[in-house]
Amino acid sequence: MDSLWDAVRRAALDAGLDAVGVAPAEPFADARRHLTERKAAGLHGGMHFTYGNPERATDPSATVAGARSLVVGARSYRAAAPAPPPELAGRVARYSWQDNYEPVRRALDVAARVLREHGHTAVVLVDDNRLVDREAAVRAGLGWYGKNANVLLEGHGSWFVLGSIVTDADLPSAVPLPDGCGACARCMPACPTGALVAPGVLDARRCLAHLLQAPGDFPVEFRLALGDRLYGCDDCQEACPPNRLEDRRRPPRAADDGDEAWVPVLDLLAASDEELLARHGRWYIPRRQPRYLRRNALVVLGNVGDGTDPDVEAALRRALADCDPMLRSHAAWAAERLGRSDLVAAFLAQECADPAHSCAKNGP
Ligand code: B12
Ligand code: SF4
Ligand code: SF4
């Protein structure tokens, strides 16, 4: 007869996970120390997430009293890159081409049902502030920490999202894998901003993926490095030999209509708040304020736009007259970068005809 673990494992794999393993539900002492030390050193860049409550995020029994095991799953999001559209567009990181968290949640829900049918408590956590997912995956023997901080699955690389079931069932734990990076360190110099400050250690204050999700101004010193990235950053994974090898061995799934790898920047800048939240509500947007999507789009526009294009000029003029000083200042940066300081000067010289826009006269 199958053991409970066999039944849970089979349910998870049948429901779409690529790998599944078990870790003991002990507190993650090292991860707790790393969270606390990095927060104290400012490396978290003010993020909350797991940093908001390191004790809870590293103690499965804070989620399920009497927790004994973590069933940890990984699902690949590797896909062929859709061709860029003809219009000016910002790049989206692979994990967000589709909602890749929902299928992991669904598969873990199926496996959790098996545990519940056997009388156990089972709580599914995917990308949740209550658990450090990578540490759970490493402890469950799914992979190792790469020098880019991502977890790599043996023989498959790092294009995986992760999630766990916290349960009071006592399941057979896996043995963690040894380091698989060896002498390789390619990801570190591949980071465009030097955010990988030591092997496996990320300084979020320099990481483009974080800066795109952080409130406030986009730091001037990292705007050129942002290039055309509008959401997330993949450079430290694209440089990774195991990921490249996996692409050669097994071609990724073909691009499909649901893949959102590019977002037209001028459309984004012209869209209303409601439209932006409807289109990109799945993304992490600071304080759910669409102005941050416009802020990011203005930096992308400054990096890859054509200052002589009338549509680009119109978008810059609109943003220079915006009531939001953050958008005006990013528009001024973009205009200067595209050789259109005339637009900034013209804006500052003109009288604002619309009294509702009088706020804009504080200057960009
Ligand atoms: C906050 C967060 C971010 C932040 C900070 C990332 C970070 N490195 O901490 C930002 C916004 C920057 C981010 C970016 C990304 N994220 Co993120 N993020 C999270 C979140 C919510 C919490 C992560 C966390 O707690 N970090 C805490 C720190 C302490 O952990 P760590 O950096 O992994 O540190 C470990 C290593 O340093 C290791 N370590 C210590 N010493 C040493 C020494 C050596 C030599 C080595 C090798 C390692 C090592 O131990 C530490 C843990 O104890 C998780 C979801 C979750 N609930 O866990 C997703 C998660 C980590 N993110 C994920 C993804 C996909 C990404 C991006 C790839 C998205 C993108 N393309 O833009 C990038 C990758 C950036 C990178 N290189 O890490 C996946 C990772 C999947 C995987 N295979 O690893 C997760 C698990 C989401 C999920 N459920 O799938 N993310
Ligand atoms: S996600 Fe981009 S910016 Fe962040 S560490 Fe990786 S390469 Fe650097
Ligand atoms: S690039 Fe090399 S060092 Fe970095 S994560 Fe990949 S295998 Fe490890």
Coordinates of C-alpha atoms and ligand atoms in Angstrom, one line a residue:
M1 CA 0.0 0.0 0.0
D2 CA 1.2 3.5 -0.8
S3 CA 2.5 5.6 2.1
L4 CA 0.8 9.0 2.8
W5 CA 3.9 10.6 1.4
D6 CA 3.7 8.7 -1.9
A7 CA 0.0 9.8 -2.2
V8 CA 0.8 13.4 -1.5
R9 CA 3.8 13.4 -3.8
R10 CA 1.9 11.8 -6.6
A11 CA -1.0 14.2 -6.2
A12 CA 1.3 17.2 -6.3
L13 CA 3.2 16.0 -9.4
D14 CA 0.0 15.0 -11.2
A15 CA -1.4 18.5 -10.4
G16 CA 1.4 20.1 -12.3
L17 CA 4.4 20.5 -10.0
D18 CA 7.8 19.6 -11.5
A19 CA 9.5 18.7 -8.2
V20 CA 8.4 18.1 -4.6
G21 CA 10.2 17.3 -1.4
V22 CA 9.8 17.3 2.3
A23 CA 11.6 19.3 5.0
P24 CA 11.3 19.0 8.7
A25 CA 9.2 22.0 10.1
E26 CA 12.0 23.2 12.4
P27 CA 12.7 26.9 12.7
F28 CA 15.0 28.2 9.9
A29 CA 17.8 29.4 12.3
D30 CA 20.2 30.6 9.5
A31 CA 17.5 32.3 7.5
R32 CA 16.3 34.1 10.6
R33 CA 19.8 35.3 11.3
H34 CA 20.3 36.4 7.6
L35 CA 17.0 38.3 7.6
T36 CA 17.8 40.0 10.9
E37 CA 21.4 40.9 10.0
R38 CA 20.6 42.1 6.5
K39 CA 17.7 44.2 7.7
A40 CA 20.1 45.7 10.3
A41 CA 22.6 46.4 7.6
G42 CA 20.0 48.0 5.3
L43 CA 20.4 45.3 2.6
H44 CA 16.6 44.8 2.6
G45 CA 16.2 48.3 1.1
G46 CA 13.2 48.9 3.4
M47 CA 11.2 45.9 2.1
H48 CA 8.6 44.3 4.3
F49 CA 7.6 40.9 3.0
T50 CA 9.5 38.2 5.0
Y51 CA 11.6 41.0 6.6
G52 CA 8.5 42.4 8.3
N53 CA 8.4 39.5 10.8
P54 CA 11.5 37.4 10.5
E55 CA 10.5 35.2 13.4
R56 CA 7.2 34.2 11.9
A57 CA 8.7 33.8 8.3
T58 CA 11.2 31.3 9.7
D59 CA 9.0 29.3 12.0
P60 CA 6.4 27.0 10.3
S61 CA 4.7 26.4 13.7
A62 CA 3.7 30.0 13.7
T63 CA 1.4 29.0 10.8
V64 CA 0.3 25.6 11.9
A65 CA 0.6 24.8 15.7
G66 CA 2.4 21.5 16.0
A67 CA 3.8 21.6 12.5
R68 CA 6.0 18.6 11.7
S69 CA 6.7 18.8 8.0
L70 CA 6.9 21.1 5.0
V71 CA 5.9 19.7 1.6
V72 CA 7.7 22.0 -0.8
G73 CA 7.0 22.2 -4.5
A74 CA 8.6 23.8 -7.5
R75 CA 7.1 24.6 -10.9
S76 CA 9.0 25.7 -14.0
Y77 CA 8.1 28.9 -15.7
R78 CA 10.6 28.5 -18.5
A79 CA 9.1 29.6 -21.8
A80 CA 10.4 30.8 -25.2
A81 CA 10.6 34.6 -25.4
P82 CA 7.9 36.2 -27.5
A83 CA 9.2 38.5 -30.2
P84 CA 9.3 42.2 -29.1
P85 CA 6.3 44.2 -30.5
P86 CA 7.0 46.8 -33.2
E87 CA 6.2 49.7 -30.9
L88 CA 8.3 51.0 -28.1
A89 CA 7.9 48.5 -25.2
G90 CA 9.2 47.7 -21.8
R91 CA 10.5 44.2 -20.9
V92 CA 8.8 42.0 -18.3
A93 CA 10.8 39.4 -16.3
R94 CA 9.9 35.8 -17.1
Y95 CA 8.3 34.8 -13.9
S96 CA 5.6 37.4 -14.6
W97 CA 4.8 36.6 -18.3
Q98 CA 1.8 34.8 -16.8
D99 CA 0.5 34.3 -13.3
N100 CA 3.0 31.6 -12.3
Y101 CA 2.0 31.5 -8.7
E102 CA -1.6 30.4 -9.1
P103 CA -0.7 27.0 -10.7
V104 CA 1.7 26.2 -7.8
R105 CA -1.0 27.2 -5.3
R106 CA -3.6 25.0 -7.1
A107 CA -1.3 22.0 -7.3
L108 CA -0.3 22.4 -3.6
D109 CA -4.0 22.7 -2.7
V110 CA -4.7 19.3 -4.4
A111 CA -1.9 17.7 -2.4
A112 CA -3.1 19.5 0.8
R113 CA -6.5 17.9 0.3
V114 CA -4.8 14.4 0.5
L115 CA -3.3 15.4 3.9
R116 CA -6.6 16.7 5.2
E117 CA -8.4 13.6 4.1
H118 CA -6.0 11.7 6.4
G119 CA -7.0 14.0 9.3
H120 CA -4.1 16.4 9.1
T121 CA -3.9 20.2 9.2
A122 CA -2.4 21.5 5.9
V123 CA -1.9 25.2 5.0
V124 CA -0.6 26.2 1.6
L125 CA 1.8 29.2 1.4
V126 CA 3.1 30.4 -1.9
D127 CA 5.1 33.7 -2.1
D128 CA 3.7 34.5 1.3
N129 CA 5.3 36.7 4.0
R130 CA 4.8 33.8 6.5
L131 CA 7.5 31.6 5.0
V132 CA 10.9 32.0 3.4
D133 CA 10.2 29.8 0.3
R134 CA 13.8 29.3 -0.9
E135 CA 15.0 28.1 2.5
A136 CA 12.1 25.6 2.6
A137 CA 13.1 24.4 -0.9
V138 CA 16.8 23.9 0.1
R139 CA 15.8 22.1 3.2
A140 CA 13.5 19.8 1.2
G141 CA 16.3 18.8 -1.0
L142 CA 14.9 20.5 -4.1
G143 CA 18.0 22.5 -4.9
W144 CA 20.8 24.7 -3.7
Y145 CA 21.3 28.4 -3.3
G146 CA 23.1 29.8 -6.3
K147 CA 25.5 32.7 -6.0
N148 CA 22.7 34.8 -7.5
A149 CA 20.6 33.9 -4.4
N150 CA 18.1 31.9 -6.5
V151 CA 17.5 28.2 -5.8
L152 CA 18.7 26.0 -8.6
L153 CA 17.1 22.5 -9.1
E154 CA 19.7 19.9 -9.9
G155 CA 19.9 19.4 -13.7
H156 CA 17.2 22.0 -14.4
G157 CA 18.4 25.5 -13.3
S158 CA 16.5 28.2 -11.5
W159 CA 13.5 29.2 -13.6
F160 CA 11.1 27.8 -11.0
V161 CA 8.6 29.3 -8.6
L162 CA 8.3 27.7 -5.2
G163 CA 5.6 27.1 -2.6
S164 CA 5.0 24.9 0.5
I165 CA 2.4 23.1 2.5
V166 CA 2.8 23.4 6.3
T167 CA 1.4 20.3 7.9
D168 CA 1.3 18.5 11.2
A169 CA 1.8 15.2 9.3
D170 CA 5.1 13.5 10.0
L171 CA 6.6 12.8 6.5
P172 CA 10.0 11.5 5.6
S173 CA 12.4 14.4 5.1
A174 CA 14.9 14.8 2.3
V175 CA 18.6 15.3 2.6
P176 CA 19.6 18.8 1.4
L177 CA 21.8 18.8 -1.8
P178 CA 25.4 20.0 -1.8
D179 CA 26.4 23.3 -3.5
G180 CA 26.2 22.9 -7.3
C181 CA 27.7 26.2 -8.4
G182 CA 31.3 25.0 -7.8
A183 CA 33.8 27.5 -9.2
C184 CA 31.3 29.3 -11.4
A185 CA 30.5 32.9 -10.5
R186 CA 29.1 34.2 -13.8
C187 CA 26.0 35.7 -12.3
M188 CA 27.9 38.2 -10.1
P189 CA 29.5 40.4 -12.8
A190 CA 26.4 39.9 -15.0
C191 CA 24.3 42.0 -12.6
P192 CA 24.1 45.4 -14.2
T193 CA 24.1 47.2 -10.9
G194 CA 26.5 45.2 -8.7
A195 CA 23.6 44.1 -6.4
L196 CA 25.2 40.7 -5.7
V197 CA 27.6 42.1 -3.1
A198 CA 28.9 38.7 -2.1
P199 CA 28.1 35.1 -3.2
G200 CA 24.4 34.5 -2.5
V201 CA 24.0 38.0 -0.9
L202 CA 21.8 40.5 -2.6
D203 CA 21.7 44.2 -1.7
A204 CA 18.1 45.2 -2.6
R205 CA 19.0 48.9 -2.7
R206 CA 20.9 48.1 -5.9
C207 CA 18.7 45.4 -7.3
L208 CA 16.6 46.5 -10.3
A209 CA 13.8 44.0 -9.5
H210 CA 13.4 45.6 -6.1
L211 CA 13.8 49.2 -7.3
L212 CA 11.0 48.7 -9.8
Q213 CA 8.8 47.7 -6.8
A214 CA 9.9 50.3 -4.3
P215 CA 8.1 53.5 -3.5
G216 CA 9.7 57.0 -4.0
D217 CA 11.9 58.2 -6.8
F218 CA 13.7 55.7 -9.0
P219 CA 17.4 56.3 -7.9
V220 CA 19.1 58.4 -10.6
E221 CA 22.3 56.4 -10.4
F222 CA 20.5 53.2 -11.6
R223 CA 18.2 54.7 -14.3
L224 CA 20.6 54.0 -17.2
A225 CA 21.2 50.5 -16.0
L226 CA 17.4 49.9 -15.9
G227 CA 17.4 49.9 -19.7
D228 CA 14.0 48.7 -21.0
R229 CA 13.1 46.7 -17.9
L230 CA 9.6 47.5 -16.7
Y231 CA 8.9 44.7 -14.3
G232 CA 11.5 42.4 -12.7
C233 CA 15.0 41.6 -13.9
D234 CA 16.4 38.3 -15.2
D235 CA 20.1 39.1 -15.9
C236 CA 21.6 37.1 -13.1
Q237 CA 19.6 34.0 -14.2
E238 CA 20.2 34.5 -17.9
A239 CA 23.9 34.4 -17.3
C240 CA 23.7 31.1 -15.4
P241 CA 25.2 28.1 -17.2
P242 CA 22.7 25.5 -15.8
N243 CA 19.8 27.6 -17.2
R244 CA 21.5 27.8 -20.6
L245 CA 22.3 24.1 -20.6
E246 CA 18.6 23.3 -19.8
D247 CA 17.5 25.4 -22.8
R248 CA 19.8 23.4 -25.0
R249 CA 18.7 20.0 -23.6
R250 CA 15.0 20.6 -23.5
P251 CA 13.5 23.5 -25.5
P252 CA 11.2 25.6 -23.4
R253 CA 7.5 25.6 -24.1
A254 CA 6.5 27.8 -27.0
A255 CA 5.3 31.3 -26.4
D256 CA 1.5 31.7 -26.2
D257 CA -1.0 34.5 -26.4
G258 CA -1.2 34.6 -22.6
D259 CA 2.5 35.6 -22.3
E260 CA 3.0 39.2 -21.4
A261 CA 6.7 39.7 -22.0
W262 CA 6.5 43.2 -23.3
V263 CA 4.3 46.2 -22.4
P264 CA 3.9 49.1 -24.9
V265 CA 5.2 52.1 -23.0
L266 CA 3.3 54.9 -24.6
D267 CA 0.0 53.0 -24.0
L268 CA 0.9 52.6 -20.4
L269 CA 1.6 56.3 -20.0
A270 CA -1.7 57.2 -21.6
A271 CA -3.8 54.7 -19.6
S272 CA -6.0 55.7 -16.6
D273 CA -5.4 54.4 -13.1
E274 CA -8.3 52.0 -13.4
E275 CA -6.9 50.6 -16.7
L276 CA -3.5 50.2 -15.2
L277 CA -4.7 48.3 -12.2
A278 CA -6.9 46.1 -14.3
R279 CA -4.0 45.3 -16.7
H280 CA -1.2 44.9 -14.1
G281 CA -3.0 44.2 -10.9
R282 CA -1.1 40.9 -10.6
W283 CA 2.2 42.8 -10.3
Y284 CA 3.5 44.1 -7.0
I285 CA 2.9 47.8 -7.3
P286 CA 4.0 49.9 -4.3
R287 CA 1.0 51.0 -2.3
R288 CA -1.2 49.9 -5.2
Q289 CA -0.5 53.3 -6.8
P290 CA -0.3 53.2 -10.6
R291 CA 1.9 56.3 -10.6
Y292 CA 4.8 54.0 -9.9
L293 CA 4.1 52.1 -13.1
R294 CA 4.2 55.5 -14.9
R295 CA 7.4 56.4 -13.1
N296 CA 9.1 53.2 -14.3
A297 CA 7.7 53.7 -17.8
L298 CA 9.2 57.2 -17.9
V299 CA 12.6 55.9 -17.1
V300 CA 12.3 53.2 -19.8
L301 CA 11.1 55.9 -22.2
G302 CA 14.1 57.9 -21.4
N303 CA 16.4 54.9 -22.1
V304 CA 14.9 53.5 -25.3
G305 CA 12.6 56.2 -26.8
D306 CA 13.2 58.4 -29.7
G307 CA 13.0 62.1 -28.8
T308 CA 12.1 63.1 -32.4
D309 CA 9.0 60.8 -32.4
P310 CA 5.9 63.0 -32.1
D311 CA 4.2 60.4 -29.9
V312 CA 7.1 60.3 -27.5
E313 CA 7.1 64.1 -27.5
A314 CA 3.4 64.2 -26.7
A315 CA 3.8 61.7 -23.8
L316 CA 6.7 63.7 -22.4
R317 CA 4.7 66.9 -22.6
R318 CA 1.8 65.3 -20.8
A319 CA 4.0 63.9 -18.0
L320 CA 5.8 67.2 -17.7
A321 CA 2.5 68.9 -16.9
D322 CA 1.3 66.1 -14.6
C323 CA 0.2 67.2 -11.1
D324 CA 2.4 64.6 -9.6
P325 CA 5.9 66.1 -8.9
M326 CA 7.4 62.6 -9.0
L327 CA 6.2 62.0 -12.5
R328 CA 7.2 65.5 -13.6
S329 CA 10.8 65.0 -12.4
H330 CA 11.1 61.6 -14.1
A331 CA 9.6 63.1 -17.3
A332 CA 12.2 65.9 -17.1
W333 CA 15.0 63.3 -16.7
A334 CA 13.6 61.3 -19.7
A335 CA 13.3 64.5 -21.8
E336 CA 16.9 65.6 -21.1
R337 CA 18.2 62.1 -21.8
L338 CA 16.4 62.1 -25.2
G339 CA 17.9 65.5 -26.1
R340 CA 14.6 67.3 -25.5
S341 CA 15.6 69.8 -22.8
D342 CA 13.6 72.3 -24.9
L343 CA 10.4 70.5 -23.7
V344 CA 11.4 71.0 -20.0
A345 CA 12.3 74.7 -20.7
A346 CA 9.0 75.2 -22.6
F347 CA 7.0 73.7 -19.8
L348 CA 8.7 75.9 -17.2
A349 CA 8.1 79.0 -19.2
Q350 CA 4.4 78.5 -20.0
E351 CA 1.6 79.6 -17.9
C352 CA -0.6 76.7 -16.8
A353 CA -4.0 77.3 -18.4
D354 CA -5.7 74.7 -16.3
P355 CA -6.1 75.9 -12.7
A356 CA -6.4 72.2 -11.7
H357 CA -2.8 71.9 -12.9
S358 CA -1.4 74.8 -11.0
C359 CA 0.4 72.3 -8.8
A360 CA 2.7 71.6 -11.7
K361 CA 4.2 75.1 -11.5
N362 CA 6.4 74.0 -8.7
G363 CA 8.8 72.8 -11.4
P364 CA 9.6 69.3 -12.5
Ligands
B12_1 C1 11.6 39.7 -1.0 C2 11.7 38.9 -2.2 C3 12.4 39.5 -3.3 C4 13.2 40.7 -3.2 C5 14.5 40.4 -2.5 C6 15.2 39.1 -3.0 C7 16.2 38.4 -2.1 N1 17.2 37.9 -2.6 O1 15.9 38.4 -0.9 C8 13.4 41.2 -4.6 C9 12.2 42.1 -5.0 C10 14.7 41.9 -5.0 C11 13.2 39.9 -5.3 C12 13.6 39.6 -6.6 C13 13.5 38.4 -7.2 N2 12.7 37.4 -6.9 CO1 11.8 37.3 -5.1 N3 11.1 37.0 -3.4 C14 11.1 37.7 -2.3 C15 10.4 36.9 -1.2 C16 9.0 37.5 -1.0 C17 11.1 36.8 0.1 C18 12.6 36.5 -0.1 C19 13.4 36.5 1.2 O2 12.8 36.2 2.3 N4 14.6 36.8 1.2 C20 15.4 36.8 2.4 C21 16.9 36.6 2.1 C22 17.6 36.5 3.5 O3 17.0 35.4 1.4 P1 18.0 35.2 0.2 O4 18.3 36.4 -0.5 O5 17.4 34.1 -0.5 O6 19.3 34.8 1.1 C23 19.7 33.4 1.2 C24 21.1 33.3 0.6 O7 21.9 34.5 0.9 C25 21.7 32.1 1.5 N5 23.1 32.3 1.7 C26 23.6 32.8 2.9 N6 24.9 32.8 2.8 C27 25.3 32.3 1.6 C28 26.5 32.1 1.0 C29 26.5 31.5 -0.3 C30 27.9 31.3 -0.9 C31 25.3 31.2 -1.0 C32 25.4 30.7 -2.4 C33 24.1 31.5 -0.4 C34 24.1 32.0 0.9 O8 21.0 32.1 2.7 C35 20.0 33.1 2.7 C36 18.7 32.7 3.4 O9 19.0 32.3 4.7 C37 10.3 35.5 -1.9 C38 9.0 34.7 -1.5 C39 9.0 34.1 -0.1 N7 8.0 34.3 0.6 O10 10.0 33.6 0.3 C40 10.4 35.7 -3.4 C41 11.3 34.8 -4.2 C42 12.6 34.6 -3.5 N8 11.5 35.5 -5.4 C43 11.5 34.8 -6.5 C44 11.9 35.3 -7.8 C45 11.5 34.4 -8.9 C46 12.5 36.5 -7.9 C47 13.2 37.1 -9.2 C48 13.9 36.0 -10.0 C49 12.1 37.8 -10.0 C50 12.6 38.7 -11.1 N9 13.0 38.0 -12.2 O11 12.7 39.9 -11.0 C51 14.2 38.1 -8.5 C52 15.5 37.4 -8.2 C53 16.5 38.4 -7.6 C54 17.6 37.6 -6.9 N10 18.8 37.5 -7.5 O12 17.4 37.2 -5.7 C55 11.3 33.3 -6.2 C56 12.6 32.6 -6.2 C57 12.6 31.2 -6.9 C58 13.9 30.5 -6.9 N11 14.0 29.6 -7.8 O13 14.8 30.8 -6.2 C59 10.6 33.4 -4.7 C60 11.0 32.2 -3.8 C61 9.1 33.5 -5.0 C62 8.5 32.2 -5.2 N12 7.6 31.8 -4.3 O14 8.8 31.4 -6.1 N13 12.5 39.0 -4.6
SF4_2 S1 17.6 40.7 -10.5 FE1 18.9 42.0 -11.9 S2 19.6 43.7 -10.6 FE2 18.8 42.1 -9.2 S3 20.6 40.9 -8.6 FE3 19.7 39.9 -10.4 S4 20.8 40.9 -12.2 FE4 21.1 42.2 -10.4
SF4_3 S1 25.8 31.7 -12.7 FE1 27.1 30.1 -11.8 S2 27.5 30.8 -9.7 FE2 25.7 31.9 -10.5 S3 24.0 30.7 -9.8 FE3 24.5 30.0 -11.9 S4 25.9 28.3 -11.5 FE4 25.8 29.4 -9.6

